[in-house]
mmCIF file of C-alpha atoms in Angstrom:
data_model
loop_
_atom_site.group_PDB
_atom_site.id
_atom_site.type_symbol
_atom_site.label_atom_id
_atom_site.label_comp_id
_atom_site.label_asym_id
_atom_site.label_seq_id
_atom_site.Cartn_x
_atom_site.Cartn_y
_atom_site.Cartn_z
ATOM 1 C CA MET A 1 -33.553 -35.886 6.346
ATOM 2 C CA ILE A 2 -33.727 -32.500 4.639
ATOM 3 C CA ILE A 3 -30.150 -32.912 3.415
ATOM 4 C CA GLN A 4 -30.898 -36.418 2.174
ATOM 5 C CA ALA A 5 -33.836 -35.059 0.246
ATOM 6 C CA PHE A 6 -31.631 -32.285 -1.103
ATOM 7 C CA LEU A 7 -29.072 -34.751 -2.421
ATOM 8 C CA ARG A 8 -31.799 -36.761 -4.166
ATOM 9 C CA TRP A 9 -33.210 -33.552 -5.625
ATOM 10 C CA VAL A 10 -29.795 -32.440 -6.935
ATOM 11 C CA GLU A 11 -29.633 -35.450 -9.240
ATOM 12 C CA THR A 12 -32.504 -34.161 -11.393
ATOM 13 C CA ALA A 13 -32.500 -30.390 -10.782
ATOM 14 C CA LYS A 14 -31.425 -27.896 -13.431
ATOM 15 C CA ALA A 15 -28.027 -26.154 -13.160
ATOM 16 C CA SER A 16 -29.634 -22.799 -12.307
ATOM 17 C CA GLU A 17 -31.682 -24.422 -9.540
ATOM 18 C CA ARG A 18 -28.627 -26.233 -8.169
ATOM 19 C CA ALA A 19 -26.703 -22.963 -8.181
ATOM 20 C CA SER A 20 -29.435 -21.252 -6.128
ATOM 21 C CA ALA A 21 -29.473 -24.179 -3.704
ATOM 22 C CA ALA A 22 -25.675 -24.106 -3.365
ATOM 23 C CA SER A 23 -25.837 -20.402 -2.552
ATOM 24 C CA ALA A 24 -28.538 -20.969 0.061
ATOM 25 C CA LEU A 25 -26.587 -23.808 1.681
ATOM 26 C CA GLY A 26 -23.412 -21.769 1.794
ATOM 27 C CA ARG A 27 -25.119 -18.713 3.288
ATOM 28 C CA ALA A 28 -26.853 -20.835 5.913
ATOM 29 C CA PHE A 29 -23.533 -22.358 6.938
ATOM 30 C CA ALA A 30 -21.720 -18.998 6.955
ATOM 31 C CA GLU A 31 -24.434 -17.286 8.981
ATOM 32 C CA ALA A 32 -24.582 -20.169 11.495
ATOM 33 C CA ASP A 33 -28.253 -20.794 10.803
ATOM 34 C CA VAL A 34 -27.860 -24.535 11.397
ATOM 35 C CA ASN A 35 -27.236 -26.466 14.617
ATOM 36 C CA GLY A 36 -24.353 -28.827 15.254
ATOM 37 C CA ILE A 37 -25.968 -31.951 13.798
ATOM 38 C CA ASP A 38 -27.224 -30.154 10.683
ATOM 39 C CA ARG A 39 -23.873 -28.408 10.217
ATOM 40 C CA GLN A 40 -22.139 -31.716 9.588
ATOM 41 C CA ALA A 41 -24.795 -32.664 7.050
ATOM 42 C CA VAL A 42 -24.477 -29.272 5.343
ATOM 43 C CA GLU A 43 -20.706 -29.753 5.112
ATOM 44 C CA MET A 44 -21.282 -33.105 3.407
ATOM 45 C CA ALA A 45 -23.756 -31.533 0.985
ATOM 46 C CA MET A 46 -21.322 -28.714 0.134
ATOM 47 C CA THR A 47 -18.520 -31.228 -0.358
ATOM 48 C CA PHE A 48 -20.792 -33.150 -2.725
ATOM 49 C CA LEU A 49 -21.420 -29.946 -4.719
ATOM 50 C CA LEU A 50 -17.679 -29.486 -5.298
ATOM 51 C CA ASP A 51 -17.994 -32.191 -7.967
ATOM 52 C CA ASP A 52 -20.980 -30.601 -9.664
ATOM 53 C CA PRO A 53 -20.379 -30.487 -13.451
ATOM 54 C CA SER A 54 -21.705 -26.929 -13.744
ATOM 55 C CA PRO A 55 -19.241 -24.079 -12.978
ATOM 56 C CA LYS A 56 -22.240 -21.930 -12.003
ATOM 57 C CA VAL A 57 -22.951 -24.186 -9.059
ATOM 58 C CA ARG A 58 -19.368 -24.173 -7.803
ATOM 59 C CA ARG A 59 -19.124 -20.408 -8.318
ATOM 60 C CA SER A 60 -22.312 -19.836 -6.288
ATOM 61 C CA LEU A 61 -20.879 -21.952 -3.492
ATOM 62 C CA ALA A 62 -17.578 -20.045 -3.604
ATOM 63 C CA GLU A 63 -19.312 -16.669 -3.435
ATOM 64 C CA ALA A 64 -21.411 -17.768 -0.446
ATOM 65 C CA LEU A 65 -18.414 -19.114 1.494
ATOM 66 C CA ALA A 66 -15.623 -16.736 0.434
ATOM 67 C CA ASP A 67 -15.770 -14.467 3.493
ATOM 68 C CA CYS A 68 -16.635 -17.156 6.043
ATOM 69 C CA PRO A 69 -13.868 -17.729 8.630
ATOM 70 C CA ILE A 70 -15.200 -21.113 9.799
ATOM 71 C CA VAL A 71 -15.679 -22.950 6.515
ATOM 72 C CA PRO A 72 -13.630 -26.188 6.321
ATOM 73 C CA ARG A 73 -10.237 -25.557 4.715
ATOM 74 C CA SER A 74 -10.636 -28.604 2.496
ATOM 75 C CA ILE A 75 -13.645 -27.001 0.784
ATOM 76 C CA ILE A 76 -11.967 -23.628 0.283
ATOM 77 C CA LYS A 77 -8.720 -25.195 -0.951
ATOM 78 C CA THR A 78 -10.670 -27.244 -3.491
ATOM 79 C CA LEU A 79 -12.476 -24.126 -4.727
ATOM 80 C CA ALA A 80 -9.131 -22.292 -4.848
ATOM 81 C CA GLN A 81 -7.856 -24.898 -7.293
ATOM 82 C CA ASP A 82 -10.919 -24.712 -9.535
ATOM 83 C CA GLN A 83 -11.025 -22.834 -12.850
ATOM 84 C CA PRO A 84 -9.793 -19.212 -12.650
ATOM 85 C CA GLU A 85 -13.110 -17.358 -12.210
ATOM 86 C CA ILE A 86 -13.991 -19.634 -9.276
ATOM 87 C CA ALA A 87 -10.474 -19.789 -7.833
ATOM 88 C CA TYR A 88 -10.272 -15.992 -7.876
ATOM 89 C CA ILE A 89 -13.234 -15.715 -5.493
ATOM 90 C CA ALA A 90 -11.768 -18.161 -2.976
ATOM 91 C CA ILE A 91 -8.173 -16.990 -3.163
ATOM 92 C CA SER A 92 -8.834 -13.266 -3.163
ATOM 93 C CA ARG A 93 -11.296 -13.248 -0.265
ATOM 94 C CA SER A 94 -11.099 -16.307 1.996
ATOM 95 C CA PRO A 95 -9.605 -15.724 5.468
ATOM 96 C CA VAL A 96 -9.331 -19.490 5.916
ATOM 97 C CA LEU A 97 -6.262 -19.797 3.677
ATOM 98 C CA ASN A 98 -3.162 -19.297 5.814
ATOM 99 C CA ASP A 99 0.372 -18.342 4.761
ATOM 100 C CA ASP A 100 1.449 -21.959 4.375
ATOM 101 C CA ASP A 101 -1.485 -22.670 2.065
ATOM 102 C CA LEU A 102 -0.786 -19.614 -0.064
ATOM 103 C CA VAL A 103 2.967 -20.237 -0.274
ATOM 104 C CA ASP A 104 2.336 -23.833 -1.360
ATOM 105 C CA MET A 105 -0.187 -22.656 -3.949
ATOM 106 C CA ALA A 106 2.265 -20.081 -5.269
ATOM 107 C CA ALA A 107 4.979 -22.722 -5.575
ATOM 108 C CA ASP A 108 2.828 -25.471 -7.080
ATOM 109 C CA GLY A 109 0.482 -23.351 -9.190
ATOM 110 C CA GLY A 110 1.097 -21.456 -12.377
ATOM 111 C CA ALA A 111 1.251 -17.772 -13.216
ATOM 112 C CA GLU A 112 -2.521 -17.362 -12.901
ATOM 113 C CA MET A 113 -2.506 -18.823 -9.392
ATOM 114 C CA ARG A 114 0.304 -16.497 -8.270
ATOM 115 C CA ALA A 115 -1.469 -13.513 -9.815
ATOM 116 C CA LEU A 116 -4.604 -14.345 -7.816
ATOM 117 C CA ILE A 117 -2.599 -14.634 -4.597
ATOM 118 C CA ALA A 118 -0.792 -11.359 -5.287
ATOM 119 C CA SER A 119 -4.132 -9.579 -5.668
ATOM 120 C CA ARG A 120 -5.471 -10.545 -2.213
ATOM 121 C CA SER A 121 -6.578 -7.616 -0.075
ATOM 122 C CA ALA A 122 -3.837 -8.526 2.418
ATOM 123 C CA VAL A 123 -0.615 -10.306 1.472
ATOM 124 C CA SER A 124 1.794 -11.145 4.288
ATOM 125 C CA CYS A 125 5.574 -10.728 4.103
ATOM 126 C CA ALA A 126 6.058 -14.495 3.778
ATOM 127 C CA VAL A 127 3.638 -14.856 0.872
ATOM 128 C CA ALA A 128 4.994 -11.748 -0.831
ATOM 129 C CA ALA A 129 8.529 -13.134 -0.471
ATOM 130 C CA ALA A 130 7.489 -16.357 -2.237
ATOM 131 C CA ILE A 131 6.031 -14.430 -5.169
ATOM 132 C CA ALA A 132 9.036 -12.097 -5.286
ATOM 133 C CA GLU A 133 11.304 -15.143 -5.520
ATOM 134 C CA ILE A 134 9.534 -17.190 -8.191
ATOM 135 C CA GLY A 135 6.872 -14.948 -9.715
ATOM 136 C CA GLY A 136 7.021 -13.691 -13.278
ATOM 137 C CA GLU A 137 6.877 -10.044 -14.228
ATOM 138 C CA GLU A 138 3.062 -9.844 -14.381
ATOM 139 C CA GLU A 139 2.534 -11.428 -10.968
ATOM 140 C CA VAL A 140 5.185 -9.221 -9.356
ATOM 141 C CA LEU A 141 3.676 -6.101 -10.929
ATOM 142 C CA ILE A 142 0.308 -7.023 -9.382
ATOM 143 C CA LEU A 143 2.068 -7.474 -6.040
ATOM 144 C CA LEU A 144 3.794 -4.078 -6.291
ATOM 145 C CA GLU A 145 0.537 -2.356 -7.216
ATOM 146 C CA ASN A 146 -1.356 -3.973 -4.314
ATOM 147 C CA PRO A 147 -1.534 -1.542 -1.354
ATOM 148 C CA GLY A 148 -2.346 -4.464 0.962
ATOM 149 C CA ALA A 149 0.864 -6.356 0.159
ATOM 150 C CA ARG A 150 3.591 -6.201 2.801
ATOM 151 C CA LEU A 151 6.997 -6.356 1.138
ATOM 152 C CA SER A 152 10.100 -6.698 3.278
ATOM 153 C CA PRO A 153 13.364 -4.956 2.294
ATOM 154 C CA GLY A 154 14.719 -8.374 1.285
ATOM 155 C CA SER A 155 11.796 -8.968 -1.076
ATOM 156 C CA LEU A 156 12.239 -5.528 -2.643
ATOM 157 C CA ARG A 157 15.937 -6.228 -3.178
ATOM 158 C CA ARG A 158 15.096 -9.579 -4.765
ATOM 159 C CA ILE A 159 12.600 -8.008 -7.148
ATOM 160 C CA ALA A 160 15.143 -5.349 -8.078
ATOM 161 C CA ASP A 161 17.712 -8.069 -8.814
ATOM 162 C CA ARG A 162 15.357 -10.261 -10.829
ATOM 163 C CA LEU A 163 13.186 -7.733 -12.642
ATOM 164 C CA GLY A 164 15.117 -4.474 -12.498
ATOM 165 C CA ASP A 165 15.521 -4.565 -16.279
ATOM 166 C CA SER A 166 11.742 -4.228 -16.668
ATOM 167 C CA VAL A 167 10.723 -0.603 -17.124
ATOM 168 C CA ALA A 168 7.356 -1.186 -15.436
ATOM 169 C CA ALA A 169 8.830 -2.985 -12.410
ATOM 170 C CA ARG A 170 11.603 -0.424 -12.099
ATOM 171 C CA GLY A 171 9.106 2.422 -12.098
ATOM 172 C CA LEU A 172 6.918 0.864 -9.403
ATOM 173 C CA LEU A 173 9.932 0.091 -7.226
ATOM 174 C CA LEU A 174 11.391 3.581 -7.497
ATOM 175 C CA GLU A 175 8.069 5.096 -6.441
ATOM 176 C CA ARG A 176 8.240 3.273 -3.100
ATOM 177 C CA HIS A 177 9.481 5.185 -0.062
ATOM 178 C CA ASP A 178 10.515 1.941 1.645
ATOM 179 C CA LEU A 179 12.867 0.816 -1.146
ATOM 180 C CA PRO A 180 16.346 0.230 0.387
ATOM 181 C CA SER A 181 19.122 2.492 -0.877
ATOM 182 C CA ASP A 182 21.198 -0.383 -2.234
ATOM 183 C CA ALA A 183 18.218 -1.628 -4.265
ATOM 184 C CA ARG A 184 17.615 1.911 -5.531
ATOM 185 C CA GLN A 185 21.266 2.117 -6.603
ATOM 186 C CA ASN A 186 20.937 -1.274 -8.312
ATOM 187 C CA LEU A 187 17.991 0.052 -10.321
ATOM 188 C CA ALA A 188 19.933 3.190 -11.228
ATOM 189 C CA GLU A 189 22.705 0.986 -12.603
ATOM 190 C CA LYS A 190 20.203 -1.056 -14.636
ATOM 191 C CA ALA A 191 18.559 2.075 -15.999
ATOM 192 C CA GLY A 192 21.964 3.449 -16.913
ATOM 193 C CA ALA A 193 22.930 0.249 -18.698
ATOM 194 C CA ALA A 194 19.683 0.351 -20.692
ATOM 195 C CA LEU A 195 20.325 3.966 -21.615
ATOM 196 C CA ALA A 196 23.902 3.298 -22.690
ATOM 197 C CA ALA A 197 22.729 0.386 -24.842
ATOM 198 C CA SER A 198 20.103 2.497 -26.614
ATOM 199 C CA ASP A 199 20.791 2.808 -30.342
ATOM 200 C CA LEU A 200 19.292 6.306 -30.336
ATOM 201 C CA VAL A 201 21.528 7.540 -27.516
ATOM 202 C CA ARG A 202 24.645 6.066 -29.092
ATOM 203 C CA ALA A 203 23.762 7.573 -32.464
ATOM 204 C CA VAL A 204 23.226 11.049 -30.980
ATOM 205 C CA ILE A 205 26.160 11.388 -28.563
ATOM 206 C CA GLY A 206 28.405 8.449 -29.434
ATOM 207 C CA GLU A 207 29.039 5.215 -27.588
ATOM 208 C CA ASP A 208 32.073 6.384 -25.580
ATOM 209 C CA ARG A 209 30.369 9.529 -24.366
ATOM 210 C CA ALA A 210 27.206 7.632 -23.531
ATOM 211 C CA GLN A 211 29.201 5.204 -21.380
ATOM 212 C CA ARG A 212 30.969 8.078 -19.617
ATOM 213 C CA VAL A 213 27.760 10.021 -18.978
ATOM 214 C CA VAL A 214 26.042 6.941 -17.578
ATOM 215 C CA ARG A 215 29.016 6.105 -15.373
ATOM 216 C CA GLU A 216 29.196 9.622 -13.955
ATOM 217 C CA THR A 217 25.441 9.745 -13.424
ATOM 218 C CA CYS A 218 25.452 6.410 -11.587
ATOM 219 C CA ASP A 219 28.337 7.606 -9.424
ATOM 220 C CA ALA A 220 26.394 10.752 -8.565
ATOM 221 C CA ALA A 221 23.324 8.662 -7.749
ATOM 222 C CA ALA A 222 25.382 6.405 -5.465
ATOM 223 C CA LEU A 223 26.730 9.364 -3.526
ATOM 224 C CA THR A 224 23.323 11.007 -3.249
ATOM 225 C CA LEU A 225 21.810 7.776 -1.959
ATOM 226 C CA SER A 226 24.703 7.319 0.449
ATOM 227 C CA SER A 227 23.763 10.622 2.095
ATOM 228 C CA ALA A 228 20.194 9.399 2.531
ATOM 229 C CA SER A 229 21.323 6.105 4.043
ATOM 230 C CA ALA A 230 24.172 7.439 6.175
ATOM 231 C CA SER A 231 21.929 7.243 9.253
ATOM 232 C CA ALA A 232 21.123 3.608 8.420
ATOM 233 C CA ARG A 233 24.632 2.187 8.525
ATOM 234 C CA GLU A 234 23.611 -1.312 7.470
ATOM 235 C CA GLU A 235 22.008 0.035 4.284
ATOM 236 C CA LEU A 236 25.132 2.032 3.477
ATOM 237 C CA GLN A 237 27.291 -1.046 3.976
ATOM 238 C CA ARG A 238 25.022 -3.070 1.698
ATOM 239 C CA MET A 239 25.202 -0.436 -1.015
ATOM 240 C CA VAL A 240 28.998 -0.219 -0.816
ATOM 241 C CA ALA A 241 29.292 -4.018 -0.950
ATOM 242 C CA ALA A 242 27.034 -4.112 -4.012
ATOM 243 C CA LEU A 243 29.135 -1.463 -5.746
ATOM 244 C CA ARG A 244 32.305 -3.434 -5.018
ATOM 245 C CA LYS A 245 30.849 -6.672 -6.385
ATOM 246 C CA THR A 246 29.888 -4.949 -9.643
ATOM 247 C CA GLY A 247 33.261 -3.244 -10.019
ATOM 248 C CA ARG A 248 31.805 0.229 -9.458
ATOM 249 C CA LEU A 249 33.804 1.057 -6.321
ATOM 250 C CA THR A 250 36.544 2.767 -8.333
ATOM 251 C CA PRO A 251 39.217 5.309 -7.357
ATOM 252 C CA ALA A 252 37.249 7.877 -9.349
ATOM 253 C CA LEU A 253 34.173 7.283 -7.204
ATOM 254 C CA LEU A 254 36.256 7.436 -4.028
ATOM 255 C CA LEU A 255 37.796 10.740 -5.076
ATOM 256 C CA THR A 256 34.374 12.106 -5.970
ATOM 257 C CA ALA A 257 33.157 11.143 -2.504
ATOM 258 C CA LEU A 258 36.106 12.923 -0.915
ATOM 259 C CA CYS A 259 35.673 16.113 -2.923
ATOM 260 C CA SER A 260 31.928 16.251 -2.320
ATOM 261 C CA GLY A 261 32.238 15.743 1.426
ATOM 262 C CA ARG A 262 30.688 12.250 1.491
ATOM 263 C CA THR A 263 32.959 11.110 4.308
ATOM 264 C CA GLU A 264 30.541 8.429 5.525
ATOM 265 C CA PHE A 265 30.541 6.805 2.103
ATOM 266 C CA PHE A 266 34.339 7.040 1.807
ATOM 267 C CA SER A 267 34.834 5.472 5.243
ATOM 268 C CA ALA A 268 32.363 2.673 4.510
ATOM 269 C CA ALA A 269 34.127 1.996 1.193
ATOM 270 C CA ILE A 270 37.537 1.724 2.846
ATOM 271 C CA VAL A 271 36.112 -0.577 5.537
ATOM 272 C CA ASP A 272 34.647 -2.831 2.841
ATOM 273 C CA LEU A 273 37.774 -2.854 0.680
ATOM 274 C CA SER A 274 40.320 -3.278 3.479
ATOM 275 C CA GLY A 275 38.502 -5.494 5.975
ATOM 276 C CA VAL A 276 39.774 -3.248 8.771
ATOM 277 C CA PRO A 277 37.198 -2.641 11.548
ATOM 278 C CA GLU A 278 35.137 0.496 11.110
ATOM 279 C CA LYS A 279 36.244 2.097 14.346
ATOM 280 C CA ARG A 280 39.909 1.705 13.371
ATOM 281 C CA VAL A 281 39.303 3.115 9.872
ATOM 282 C CA ARG A 282 37.588 6.197 11.260
ATOM 283 C CA SER A 283 40.404 6.716 13.751
ATOM 284 C CA ILE A 284 43.078 6.557 11.032
ATOM 285 C CA LEU A 285 41.235 8.789 8.571
ATOM 286 C CA SER A 286 40.559 11.438 11.191
ATOM 287 C CA GLY A 287 44.021 11.192 12.761
ATOM 288 C CA GLY A 288 45.686 13.313 10.094
ATOM 289 C CA ARG A 289 48.822 11.136 9.721
ATOM 290 C CA PHE A 290 49.997 10.631 6.159
ATOM 291 C CA HIS A 291 51.765 7.285 6.566
ATOM 292 C CA SER A 292 48.925 5.705 8.573
ATOM 293 C CA ILE A 293 46.404 6.746 5.945
ATOM 294 C CA ARG A 294 48.654 5.500 3.169
ATOM 295 C CA ALA A 295 49.066 2.094 4.803
ATOM 296 C CA LEU A 296 45.310 1.811 5.260
ATOM 297 C CA LEU A 297 44.648 2.691 1.613
ATOM 298 C CA GLU A 298 47.199 0.147 0.423
ATOM 299 C CA THR A 299 45.427 -2.457 2.548
ATOM 300 C CA ALA A 300 42.267 -1.427 0.692
ATOM 301 C CA GLY A 301 43.944 -2.308 -2.614
ATOM 302 C CA LEU A 302 45.350 1.004 -3.878
ATOM 303 C CA GLY A 303 48.822 0.863 -5.421
ATOM 304 C CA ARG A 304 51.836 2.554 -3.889
ATOM 305 C CA GLU A 305 51.804 5.682 -6.043
ATOM 306 C CA VAL A 306 48.036 6.034 -6.022
ATOM 307 C CA SER A 307 47.843 5.476 -2.257
ATOM 308 C CA GLY A 308 50.269 8.337 -1.672
ATOM 309 C CA MET A 309 48.257 10.688 -3.850
ATOM 310 C CA PHE A 310 45.003 9.621 -2.195
ATOM 311 C CA SER A 311 46.528 10.127 1.253
ATOM 312 C CA GLU A 312 47.349 13.703 0.318
ATOM 313 C CA ALA A 313 43.823 14.121 -1.075
ATOM 314 C CA VAL A 314 42.294 12.814 2.180
ATOM 315 C CA LEU A 315 44.333 15.230 4.281
ATOM 316 C CA PHE A 316 43.689 18.111 1.900
ATOM 317 C CA CYS A 317 39.919 17.530 1.773
ATOM 318 C CA GLN A 318 39.762 17.306 5.559
ATOM 319 C CA CYS A 319 41.602 20.627 5.900
ATOM 320 C CA GLU A 320 39.468 22.269 3.219
ATOM 321 C CA ALA A 321 36.266 21.056 4.889
ATOM 322 C CA ASP A 322 37.355 22.648 8.177
ATOM 323 C CA ALA A 323 38.750 25.860 6.633
ATOM 324 C CA ASP A 324 36.849 29.106 6.106
ATOM 325 C CA HIS A 325 37.546 30.465 2.638
ATOM 326 C CA ASP A 326 35.547 33.673 3.113
ATOM 327 C CA GLY A 327 33.064 32.865 0.357
ATOM 328 C CA ALA A 328 35.678 31.699 -2.171
ATOM 329 C CA SER A 329 34.003 30.339 -5.293
ATOM 330 C CA LEU A 330 36.482 27.518 -5.917
ATOM 331 C CA SER A 331 35.190 24.116 -4.846
ATOM 332 C CA VAL A 332 37.230 21.500 -2.989
ATOM 333 C CA ALA A 333 37.675 19.620 -6.285
ATOM 334 C CA ALA A 334 39.013 22.771 -8.008
ATOM 335 C CA ARG A 335 41.476 23.529 -5.207
ATOM 336 C CA LEU A 336 42.604 19.887 -5.124
ATOM 337 C CA SER A 337 43.114 19.987 -8.896
ATOM 338 C CA ASP A 338 45.302 23.114 -8.603
ATOM 339 C CA ARG A 339 47.345 21.489 -5.854
ATOM 340 C CA LEU A 340 47.900 18.208 -7.717
ATOM 341 C CA ARG A 341 48.758 19.879 -11.031
ATOM 342 C CA ARG A 342 51.931 21.216 -9.500
ATOM 343 C CA ARG A 343 53.179 17.644 -9.834
ATOM 344 C CA SER A 344 52.952 16.808 -13.511
ATOM 345 C CA PHE A 345 53.917 13.157 -13.329
ATOM 346 C CA GLY A 346 52.262 9.764 -13.005
ATOM 347 C CA ALA A 347 49.125 9.300 -10.983
ATOM 348 C CA TYR A 348 49.173 12.889 -9.701
ATOM 349 C CA HIS A 349 48.590 14.259 -13.193
ATOM 350 C CA ALA A 350 45.834 11.726 -13.940
ATOM 351 C CA VAL A 351 44.013 12.410 -10.676
ATOM 352 C CA ALA A 352 44.462 16.169 -11.138
ATOM 353 C CA GLU A 353 42.577 15.832 -14.416
ATOM 354 C CA LEU A 354 39.843 13.841 -12.682
ATOM 355 C CA ALA A 355 39.546 16.486 -9.967
ATOM 356 C CA GLU A 356 39.362 19.149 -12.653
ATOM 357 C CA ARG A 357 36.501 17.305 -14.371
ATOM 358 C CA LEU A 358 34.697 17.044 -11.044
ATOM 359 C CA ALA A 359 35.129 20.759 -10.472
ATOM 360 C CA PHE A 360 33.810 21.561 -13.941
ATOM 361 C CA ALA A 361 30.830 19.260 -13.411
ATOM 362 C CA GLU A 362 30.044 21.082 -10.168
ATOM 363 C CA GLN A 363 30.325 24.414 -11.972
ATOM 364 C CA ARG A 364 27.932 23.267 -14.697
ATOM 365 C CA GLN A 365 25.451 22.040 -12.096
ATOM 366 C CA ARG A 366 25.559 25.387 -10.310
ATOM 367 C CA ALA A 367 24.882 27.089 -13.645
ATOM 368 C CA ARG A 368 21.897 24.804 -14.279
ATOM 369 C CA ASN A 369 20.531 25.490 -10.805
ATOM 370 C CA TYR A 370 20.948 29.232 -11.305
ATOM 371 C CA ALA A 371 19.171 29.116 -14.684
ATOM 372 C CA LEU A 372 16.325 27.092 -13.135
ATOM 373 C CA LEU A 373 15.998 29.628 -10.304
ATOM 374 C CA LEU A 374 15.796 32.495 -12.790
ATOM 375 C CA SER A 375 13.150 30.711 -14.859
ATOM 376 C CA ARG A 376 11.048 30.072 -11.760
ATOM 377 C CA GLN A 377 11.349 33.690 -10.677
ATOM 378 C CA ALA A 378 10.301 34.810 -14.141
ATOM 379 C CA ALA A 379 7.304 32.479 -14.053
#
C-alpha cells in the first residue's frame, strides 16, 4: 500500500522531491531494509522511475544502486544505456554487469560507451580484449592508463598493431613491463618509420642516411630484445616470425647476430626461414661441419655464394667465441672483416664491408660509453 501511495504521489511531486524519493528507495533496497513482499514492490517502483522524464531522478537512482550486488540486471542495464552522466555511474561501479554484458555494450555502443567500460575499476581480460580489438585511440588510451585493467599479451600485441603509430599509445605500451618482446619490436619499427619520414630529420641528415640509421637502430633493438626473450622461446619465435613477415630478417641482421654473439636469435631465424626442426638446426650449427651448415643455410633461402660465406662466418664466430684472445681489442666483427677481405670478390667483399661497418659501430659505441663514464665520474 505504501508503494501504491508512492506511485500516486510521484505523478504530482516535483523533480527534486522525486529524486530524493528515488534515492531513498534505492538505498532501502540495497541495504535490504525491506522484506520479501515489499522488495518486489520496490523493484516495480524503481522500474517505474526508469522512465522518469527528469535526469536527476534517474541519476539519484543510479547512485543509490551502483554498488549493490543484488539489484536486478534489467534495471542496471537500463541505467547503463542512459545519457552519459547516468551511464557512467552504472557502468563504472556496478558489480552486476558481467563480462558478457560489458562485451555486448562495447560492441553495440559508441566511443563514449567503450570509454566508460575501459574506466571501470576492474576490467577483465575478455572485456579488455574487446576494447583492444574495436576501440578507438581514446578508449584504448583510457584502458592502458587504467591500473585495474587486465591486458593479455594478445591484447597488447593487437593494440600495438592497430595503434602503434600513435605517439601516446606507443608511449604507454613501452612503459609496460608485461609488453611482449615481439610487440615491443613492432613499436620500435613504427617509431623508426615515423622518424625516417620526418621532414626535419631528412632535411638535417638526408633521406638515405636517415633510412640507414633507422634500419641499423631497429636491427640493434631486435637483437637486444632477443636477448631479453631468449628464455621465453615462444616470444623469440614470434618476434623472428614478425621480422620475416615485414622483410626485416635480412642477411645483414643475421650477420650482426652472429658477430654480436646472439646465437639464440640466429638459430631461431634459421628455424623460421628453413622450416627445419629446432633440434636439428642446433645440432647442425654446433656440429662444426661446413657442408652441413651450408646446406642448412641454402634451405633457409641463402644463395649458393652467400651460403658459403655465411657458413665460414658461422664457423669463425663459433671459434672466436670459444677462443681466448688475451684481452685483444679487436671485436669478432673486426676479425671477421679482416678474414673476409683476403677474398676480394663477390659476396665475400660485400660482407667484409658489412662486418667492417659493424666493427666500427661497436667501436663508436664503446667510445660513447667511455665518454659517459668519464662524465659521470666528473659529476
